[in-house]
Amino acid sequence: MGHQYQAIQWNRNKAHYDIAIALFALLYTGIFVVIGLQPSETGNTPDPVVLLIRAFGTCAFLLLTFILMIGPLARLSDRFKPMLYNRRHFGVFTFLLAAVHFGLALMWYHGFGPLNPFVSLFVSNQPGGTFPGFPFEVLGLAAFVIMLLMAVTSHDFWLNNLSAPVWKALHMLVYVAYGLLVIHIAAGALLTEKSMLYPALVLVAFLLVAGLHLMTGLQERGHDRLRRALEDKGWVSVSAPQDIPDKRAIIVPLRDGERVAVFRDGNKVSAVTNVCRHQNGPLGEGRVVDGCITCPWHGWQYRMEDGVSPPPFTEKIATYNLKLMNGMIFLDPVANAPGAKVDPVFFDLTEYDESGDAEAV
Amino acid sequence: MSETILLAVGIYCLAGIVISLLFLVFGIARADHAAKGAGLVFRLTILPGLIFLWPIILGRWLSGRQINQDIHGGDNS
């Protein structure tokens, strides 16, 4: 089920997120230009336009580096997951900074000659000129075109009309764009740079992006191996925890004919047999009341964590072990003894609340 | 050579502008039901993408295929 399109989806959180990014960009470019305008030891003052070109270019590169770090960071630690929120706005804003850099560079280095600026861009290697023949500006243009296509297709309209696989493939080109940008900087601005600060920063940025992706790739491989091991041992994949209705259960049939009720209470998930001790009522069709699983037939209750009826009652039902892995609940089909305590599986509820707000633009 | 490429890009974008405007006025609500009743700002938001990717959208429009048919139109501008 889709939703009707809006131009840009903003809410309070998204507005704060966007304002924070804009403030950062404003501060960064402002400080960059002010520091750059200070006369050097030789008494030369750099051209303000060149400073602006570099300020917007480096700001866009820094933000793109950060955007590419968000995904792996969120996979490595849940603390970074809120940053995933509104990443599309972040990307479009970064493109706008890159567009200012591109526009200024095109006009400043190619706009005053006899040639069309775009033609001039393809046949010359301004401003460095210390790496003759290397088309560093063309690489920057290629990266810009990729970012442009990503920005103009960031609305949900394009996700629906291009189809999710095509849209995703198009947006994965961001990695190509990032690689092109690293070469664009290394073979362009860095060649005329005397300080080691900028080469070091670009290298650190690239290593951070590459290293984080490598780490998460290795982690995913580990998870895949563990999941296969669990499935080999007969564990059953149940569902994503947030897909279980709150205070309700989903019923999982096992191969031996047994049925297990997997209940969710807020951010906790526990599993018990589906059979009530009273009259074999279907517990999984009941609900959680005051923290206890309550049979829909006659209201018999059992605590989620150990399947024991709250005092003064003493009835016990079998519990099951669960594991949460890669956002999926897995169930051990071997029942524990009735009344055996099993710690519930906890999951981060806040991230799912936020992701319910679909992103656009 | 460079001028020829630039001219080709210019013609492509010009065709994109014409087809995009026609699509936004006459085709979008039929092709994508989620766009029914969507306002001018939404249409301007997707316009740059239409100008660059107009062959894809033109193909969709001419094929008559519709998406998001479970959504009923309304004014959300």
PDB file of N, CA and C in Angstrom, chain A residues 1-8 115-120 122-123 148-149 151-163 166 170 361, chain B residues 2-3 6 23 28 31-38 41-42 45-46 48-50 52-53 56-57 60 67-68 70-76:
ATOM      1  N   MET A   1       0.850  -1.200   0.000  1.00  0.00           N
ATOM      2  CA  MET A   1       0.000   0.000   0.000  1.00  0.00           C
ATOM      3  C   MET A   1       0.879   1.240   0.000  1.00  0.00           C
ATOM      4  N   GLY A   2       0.726   2.069  -1.000  1.00  0.00           N
ATOM      5  CA  GLY A   2       1.536   3.267  -1.065  1.00  0.00           C
ATOM      6  C   GLY A   2       0.846   4.438  -0.401  1.00  0.00           C
ATOM      7  N   HIS A   3       1.373   5.621  -0.650  1.00  0.00           N
ATOM      8  CA  HIS A   3       0.752   6.829  -0.117  1.00  0.00           C
ATOM      9  C   HIS A   3       0.795   7.883  -1.192  1.00  0.00           C
ATOM     10  N   GLN A   4      -0.068   8.872  -1.048  1.00  0.00           N
ATOM     11  CA  GLN A   4      -0.098   9.909  -2.061  1.00  0.00           C
ATOM     12  C   GLN A   4       1.152  10.790  -1.934  1.00  0.00           C
ATOM     13  N   TYR A   5       1.683  11.206  -3.070  1.00  0.00           N
ATOM     14  CA  TYR A   5       2.944  11.941  -3.043  1.00  0.00           C
ATOM     15  C   TYR A   5       2.791  13.338  -2.444  1.00  0.00           C
ATOM     16  N   GLN A   6       3.850  13.743  -1.760  1.00  0.00           N
ATOM     17  CA  GLN A   6       3.981  15.137  -1.342  1.00  0.00           C
ATOM     18  C   GLN A   6       5.278  15.648  -1.947  1.00  0.00           C
ATOM     19  N   ALA A   7       5.404  16.943  -2.084  1.00  0.00           N
ATOM     20  CA  ALA A   7       6.621  17.499  -2.691  1.00  0.00           C
ATOM     21  C   ALA A   7       7.839  17.093  -1.854  1.00  0.00           C
ATOM     22  N   ILE A   8       7.836  17.483  -0.620  1.00  0.00           N
ATOM     23  CA  ILE A   8       8.922  17.137   0.302  1.00  0.00           C
ATOM     24  C   ILE A   8       8.279  16.779   1.628  1.00  0.00           C
ATOM     25  N   LEU A 115      36.206  29.460 -25.959  1.00  0.00           N
ATOM     26  CA  LEU A 115      35.471  28.195 -26.098  1.00  0.00           C
ATOM     27  C   LEU A 115      34.236  28.163 -25.202  1.00  0.00           C
ATOM     28  N   ASN A 116      33.261  27.340 -25.605  1.00  0.00           N
ATOM     29  CA  ASN A 116      32.127  27.053 -24.726  1.00  0.00           C
ATOM     30  C   ASN A 116      32.669  26.450 -23.416  1.00  0.00           C
ATOM     31  N   PRO A 117      32.199  26.884 -22.247  1.00  0.00           N
ATOM     32  CA  PRO A 117      32.776  26.389 -20.986  1.00  0.00           C
ATOM     33  C   PRO A 117      32.816  24.857 -20.892  1.00  0.00           C
ATOM     34  N   PHE A 118      31.794  24.186 -21.391  1.00  0.00           N
ATOM     35  CA  PHE A 118      31.767  22.722 -21.304  1.00  0.00           C
ATOM     36  C   PHE A 118      32.821  22.103 -22.230  1.00  0.00           C
ATOM     37  N   VAL A 119      32.985  22.724 -23.401  1.00  0.00           N
ATOM     38  CA  VAL A 119      34.014  22.232 -24.334  1.00  0.00           C
ATOM     39  C   VAL A 119      35.389  22.468 -23.713  1.00  0.00           C
ATOM     40  N   SER A 120      35.567  23.656 -23.160  1.00  0.00           N
ATOM     41  CA  SER A 120      36.842  23.997 -22.523  1.00  0.00           C
ATOM     42  C   SER A 120      37.170  23.013 -21.398  1.00  0.00           C
ATOM     43  N   PHE A 122      36.506  19.936 -21.252  1.00  0.00           N
ATOM     44  CA  PHE A 122      36.980  18.656 -21.776  1.00  0.00           C
ATOM     45  C   PHE A 122      38.375  18.736 -22.400  1.00  0.00           C
ATOM     46  N   VAL A 123      38.792  19.931 -22.802  1.00  0.00           N
ATOM     47  CA  VAL A 123      40.067  20.003 -23.530  1.00  0.00           C
ATOM     48  C   VAL A 123      41.198  20.638 -22.725  1.00  0.00           C
ATOM     49  N   LEU A 148      23.946  14.091  -9.655  1.00  0.00           N
ATOM     50  CA  LEU A 148      22.781  14.782 -10.214  1.00  0.00           C
ATOM     51  C   LEU A 148      21.641  13.787 -10.454  1.00  0.00           C
ATOM     52  N   LEU A 149      21.968  12.646 -11.080  1.00  0.00           N
ATOM     53  CA  LEU A 149      20.932  11.647 -11.360  1.00  0.00           C
ATOM     54  C   LEU A 149      20.342  11.100 -10.055  1.00  0.00           C
ATOM     55  N   ALA A 151      20.181  12.765  -7.170  1.00  0.00           N
ATOM     56  CA  ALA A 151      19.385  13.820  -6.521  1.00  0.00           C
ATOM     57  C   ALA A 151      18.029  13.974  -7.199  1.00  0.00           C
ATOM     58  N   VAL A 152      18.019  13.957  -8.536  1.00  0.00           N
ATOM     59  CA  VAL A 152      16.746  14.204  -9.224  1.00  0.00           C
ATOM     60  C   VAL A 152      15.813  12.990  -9.155  1.00  0.00           C
ATOM     61  N   THR A 153      16.352  11.837  -8.776  1.00  0.00           N
ATOM     62  CA  THR A 153      15.482  10.650  -8.646  1.00  0.00           C
ATOM     63  C   THR A 153      15.294  10.265  -7.178  1.00  0.00           C
ATOM     64  N   SER A 154      15.492  11.198  -6.265  1.00  0.00           N
ATOM     65  CA  SER A 154      15.412  10.826  -4.847  1.00  0.00           C
ATOM     66  C   SER A 154      13.976  10.795  -4.336  1.00  0.00           C
ATOM     67  N   HIS A 155      13.030  11.303  -5.099  1.00  0.00           N
ATOM     68  CA  HIS A 155      11.631  11.298  -4.658  1.00  0.00           C
ATOM     69  C   HIS A 155      11.024   9.900  -4.801  1.00  0.00           C
ATOM     70  N   ASP A 156      10.059   9.595  -3.927  1.00  0.00           N
ATOM     71  CA  ASP A 156       9.377   8.299  -3.986  1.00  0.00           C
ATOM     72  C   ASP A 156       8.754   8.025  -5.353  1.00  0.00           C
ATOM     73  N   PHE A 157       8.379   9.092  -6.066  1.00  0.00           N
ATOM     74  CA  PHE A 157       7.825   8.919  -7.412  1.00  0.00           C
ATOM     75  C   PHE A 157       8.782   8.080  -8.254  1.00  0.00           C
ATOM     76  N   TRP A 158      10.080   8.363  -8.131  1.00  0.00           N
ATOM     77  CA  TRP A 158      11.070   7.659  -8.948  1.00  0.00           C
ATOM     78  C   TRP A 158      11.299   6.247  -8.440  1.00  0.00           C
ATOM     79  N   LEU A 159      11.243   6.070  -7.136  1.00  0.00           N
ATOM     80  CA  LEU A 159      11.376   4.714  -6.578  1.00  0.00           C
ATOM     81  C   LEU A 159      10.275   3.822  -7.153  1.00  0.00           C
ATOM     82  N   ASN A 160       9.061   4.355  -7.225  1.00  0.00           N
ATOM     83  CA  ASN A 160       7.927   3.579  -7.737  1.00  0.00           C
ATOM     84  C   ASN A 160       7.998   3.400  -9.247  1.00  0.00           C
ATOM     85  N   ASN A 161       8.403   4.443  -9.960  1.00  0.00           N
ATOM     86  CA  ASN A 161       8.322   4.390 -11.419  1.00  0.00           C
ATOM     87  C   ASN A 161       9.538   3.757 -12.088  1.00  0.00           C
ATOM     88  N   LEU A 162      10.687   3.774 -11.401  1.00  0.00           N
ATOM     89  CA  LEU A 162      11.854   3.086 -11.967  1.00  0.00           C
ATOM     90  C   LEU A 162      11.894   1.632 -11.539  1.00  0.00           C
ATOM     91  N   SER A 163      11.147   1.292 -10.478  1.00  0.00           N
ATOM     92  CA  SER A 163      11.150  -0.007  -9.786  1.00  0.00           C
ATOM     93  C   SER A 163      12.317  -0.023  -8.793  1.00  0.00           C
ATOM     94  N   VAL A 166      15.974  -1.136 -10.003  1.00  0.00           N
ATOM     95  CA  VAL A 166      16.648  -0.155 -10.874  1.00  0.00           C
ATOM     96  C   VAL A 166      17.060   1.067 -10.059  1.00  0.00           C
ATOM     97  N   LEU A 170      20.854   2.382  -9.471  1.00  0.00           N
ATOM     98  CA  LEU A 170      21.247   3.750  -9.810  1.00  0.00           C
ATOM     99  C   LEU A 170      21.910   4.433  -8.617  1.00  0.00           C
ATOM    100  N   VAL A 361      12.305  12.724  -1.336  1.00  0.00           N
ATOM    101  CA  VAL A 361      13.259  13.749  -1.767  1.00  0.00           C
ATOM    102  C   VAL A 361      14.568  13.685  -0.975  1.00  0.00           C
TER     103      VAL A 361
ATOM    104  N   SER B   2      33.300  18.017 -29.893  1.00  0.00           N
ATOM    105  CA  SER B   2      32.725  18.420 -28.601  1.00  0.00           C
ATOM    106  C   SER B   2      31.436  19.207 -28.804  1.00  0.00           C
ATOM    107  N   GLU B   3      31.469  20.096 -29.838  1.00  0.00           N
ATOM    108  CA  GLU B   3      30.267  20.898 -30.102  1.00  0.00           C
ATOM    109  C   GLU B   3      29.098  20.001 -30.493  1.00  0.00           C
ATOM    110  N   LEU B   6      27.686  18.411 -27.435  1.00  0.00           N
ATOM    111  CA  LEU B   6      26.915  19.407 -26.669  1.00  0.00           C
ATOM    112  C   LEU B   6      25.564  19.685 -27.317  1.00  0.00           C
ATOM    113  N   PHE B  23       3.753  15.450 -19.967  1.00  0.00           N
ATOM    114  CA  PHE B  23       3.486  14.342 -19.046  1.00  0.00           C
ATOM    115  C   PHE B  23       2.923  14.868 -17.718  1.00  0.00           C
ATOM    116  N   ILE B  28       0.563  12.194 -15.910  1.00  0.00           N
ATOM    117  CA  ILE B  28       1.068  11.666 -14.644  1.00  0.00           C
ATOM    118  C   ILE B  28      -0.029  11.023 -13.777  1.00  0.00           C
ATOM    119  N   ALA B  31      -0.794   7.609 -15.199  1.00  0.00           N
ATOM    120  CA  ALA B  31       0.302   6.635 -15.115  1.00  0.00           C
ATOM    121  C   ALA B  31       0.584   6.216 -13.674  1.00  0.00           C
ATOM    122  N   ASP B  32       0.441   7.145 -12.733  1.00  0.00           N
ATOM    123  CA  ASP B  32       0.753   6.855 -11.329  1.00  0.00           C
ATOM    124  C   ASP B  32      -0.349   7.469 -10.462  1.00  0.00           C
ATOM    125  N   HIS B  33      -1.203   6.607  -9.910  1.00  0.00           N
ATOM    126  CA  HIS B  33      -2.374   7.107  -9.175  1.00  0.00           C
ATOM    127  C   HIS B  33      -1.989   7.858  -7.899  1.00  0.00           C
ATOM    128  N   ALA B  34      -0.781   7.606  -7.393  1.00  0.00           N
ATOM    129  CA  ALA B  34      -0.354   8.326  -6.187  1.00  0.00           C
ATOM    130  C   ALA B  34      -0.098   9.799  -6.486  1.00  0.00           C
ATOM    131  N   ALA B  35      -0.028  10.148  -7.777  1.00  0.00           N
ATOM    132  CA  ALA B  35       0.223  11.542  -8.146  1.00  0.00           C
ATOM    133  C   ALA B  35      -1.063  12.300  -8.430  1.00  0.00           C
ATOM    134  N   LYS B  36      -2.215  11.598  -8.351  1.00  0.00           N
ATOM    135  CA  LYS B  36      -3.493  12.274  -8.613  1.00  0.00           C
ATOM    136  C   LYS B  36      -3.707  13.393  -7.598  1.00  0.00           C
ATOM    137  N   GLY B  37      -3.980  14.573  -8.073  1.00  0.00           N
ATOM    138  CA  GLY B  37      -4.282  15.681  -7.164  1.00  0.00           C
ATOM    139  C   GLY B  37      -3.061  16.286  -6.509  1.00  0.00           C
ATOM    140  N   ALA B  38      -1.863  15.746  -6.821  1.00  0.00           N
ATOM    141  CA  ALA B  38      -0.650  16.313  -6.216  1.00  0.00           C
ATOM    142  C   ALA B  38      -0.412  17.712  -6.786  1.00  0.00           C
ATOM    143  N   VAL B  41       4.065  22.082  -6.562  1.00  0.00           N
ATOM    144  CA  VAL B  41       5.423  21.945  -6.007  1.00  0.00           C
ATOM    145  C   VAL B  41       5.926  20.518  -6.219  1.00  0.00           C
ATOM    146  N   PHE B  42       5.031  19.532  -6.012  1.00  0.00           N
ATOM    147  CA  PHE B  42       5.435  18.142  -6.270  1.00  0.00           C
ATOM    148  C   PHE B  42       5.860  17.982  -7.731  1.00  0.00           C
ATOM    149  N   THR B  45       9.136  19.356  -8.346  1.00  0.00           N
ATOM    150  CA  THR B  45      10.182  18.564  -7.690  1.00  0.00           C
ATOM    151  C   THR B  45      10.666  17.426  -8.586  1.00  0.00           C
ATOM    152  N   ILE B  46       9.712  16.810  -9.309  1.00  0.00           N
ATOM    153  CA  ILE B  46      10.138  15.670 -10.139  1.00  0.00           C
ATOM    154  C   ILE B  46      10.522  16.101 -11.558  1.00  0.00           C
ATOM    155  N   PRO B  48      13.055  17.963 -12.856  1.00  0.00           N
ATOM    156  CA  PRO B  48      14.440  17.737 -13.324  1.00  0.00           C
ATOM    157  C   PRO B  48      14.695  16.278 -13.691  1.00  0.00           C
ATOM    158  N   GLY B  49      14.180  15.367 -12.886  1.00  0.00           N
ATOM    159  CA  GLY B  49      14.356  13.942 -13.185  1.00  0.00           C
ATOM    160  C   GLY B  49      13.688  13.564 -14.489  1.00  0.00           C
ATOM    161  N   LEU B  50      12.502  14.141 -14.732  1.00  0.00           N
ATOM    162  CA  LEU B  50      11.785  13.846 -15.984  1.00  0.00           C
ATOM    163  C   LEU B  50      12.579  14.324 -17.192  1.00  0.00           C
ATOM    164  N   PHE B  52      15.789  14.530 -17.528  1.00  0.00           N
ATOM    165  CA  PHE B  52      16.936  13.657 -17.804  1.00  0.00           C
ATOM    166  C   PHE B  52      16.514  12.240 -18.193  1.00  0.00           C
ATOM    167  N   LEU B  53      15.417  11.773 -17.623  1.00  0.00           N
ATOM    168  CA  LEU B  53      15.038  10.365 -17.835  1.00  0.00           C
ATOM    169  C   LEU B  53      13.745  10.244 -18.639  1.00  0.00           C
ATOM    170  N   ILE B  56      12.382   6.900 -20.420  1.00  0.00           N
ATOM    171  CA  ILE B  56      11.792   5.857 -19.561  1.00  0.00           C
ATOM    172  C   ILE B  56      10.332   6.188 -19.283  1.00  0.00           C
ATOM    173  N   ILE B  57      10.084   7.444 -18.924  1.00  0.00           N
ATOM    174  CA  ILE B  57       8.722   7.850 -18.569  1.00  0.00           C
ATOM    175  C   ILE B  57       7.822   7.863 -19.813  1.00  0.00           C
ATOM    176  N   ARG B  60       6.760   4.385 -20.436  1.00  0.00           N
ATOM    177  CA  ARG B  60       5.718   4.010 -19.469  1.00  0.00           C
ATOM    178  C   ARG B  60       4.369   4.606 -19.875  1.00  0.00           C
ATOM    179  N   ILE B  67       0.418   2.426 -12.159  1.00  0.00           N
ATOM    180  CA  ILE B  67       0.873   1.931 -10.844  1.00  0.00           C
ATOM    181  C   ILE B  67       0.121   2.663  -9.735  1.00  0.00           C
ATOM    182  N   ASN B  68       0.234   2.095  -8.520  1.00  0.00           N
ATOM    183  CA  ASN B  68      -0.419   2.661  -7.323  1.00  0.00           C
ATOM    184  C   ASN B  68      -1.928   2.818  -7.515  1.00  0.00           C
ATOM    185  N   ASP B  70      -4.206   1.356  -6.035  1.00  0.00           N
ATOM    186  CA  ASP B  70      -4.962   1.223  -4.778  1.00  0.00           C
ATOM    187  C   ASP B  70      -5.078   2.554  -4.053  1.00  0.00           C
ATOM    188  N   ILE B  71      -4.519   3.614  -4.646  1.00  0.00           N
ATOM    189  CA  ILE B  71      -4.566   4.930  -3.979  1.00  0.00           C
ATOM    190  C   ILE B  71      -5.589   5.809  -4.675  1.00  0.00           C
ATOM    191  N   HIS B  72      -6.455   6.407  -3.867  1.00  0.00           N
ATOM    192  CA  HIS B  72      -7.472   7.281  -4.449  1.00  0.00           C
ATOM    193  C   HIS B  72      -6.994   8.717  -4.412  1.00  0.00           C
ATOM    194  N   GLY B  73      -7.265   9.424  -5.476  1.00  0.00           N
ATOM    195  CA  GLY B  73      -6.788  10.799  -5.604  1.00  0.00           C
ATOM    196  C   GLY B  73      -7.392  11.751  -4.595  1.00  0.00           C
ATOM    197  N   GLY B  74      -6.730  12.818  -4.366  1.00  0.00           N
ATOM    198  CA  GLY B  74      -7.195  13.851  -3.437  1.00  0.00           C
ATOM    199  C   GLY B  74      -6.245  15.000  -3.530  1.00  0.00           C
ATOM    200  N   ASP B  75      -6.542  16.079  -2.897  1.00  0.00           N
ATOM    201  CA  ASP B  75      -5.659  17.231  -2.972  1.00  0.00           C
ATOM    202  C   ASP B  75      -4.729  17.234  -1.781  1.00  0.00           C
ATOM    203  N   ASN B  76      -3.468  16.971  -2.016  1.00  0.00           N
ATOM    204  CA  ASN B  76      -2.504  16.986  -0.901  1.00  0.00           C
ATOM    205  C   ASN B  76      -1.460  18.069  -1.100  1.00  0.00           C
TER     206      ASN B  76
END
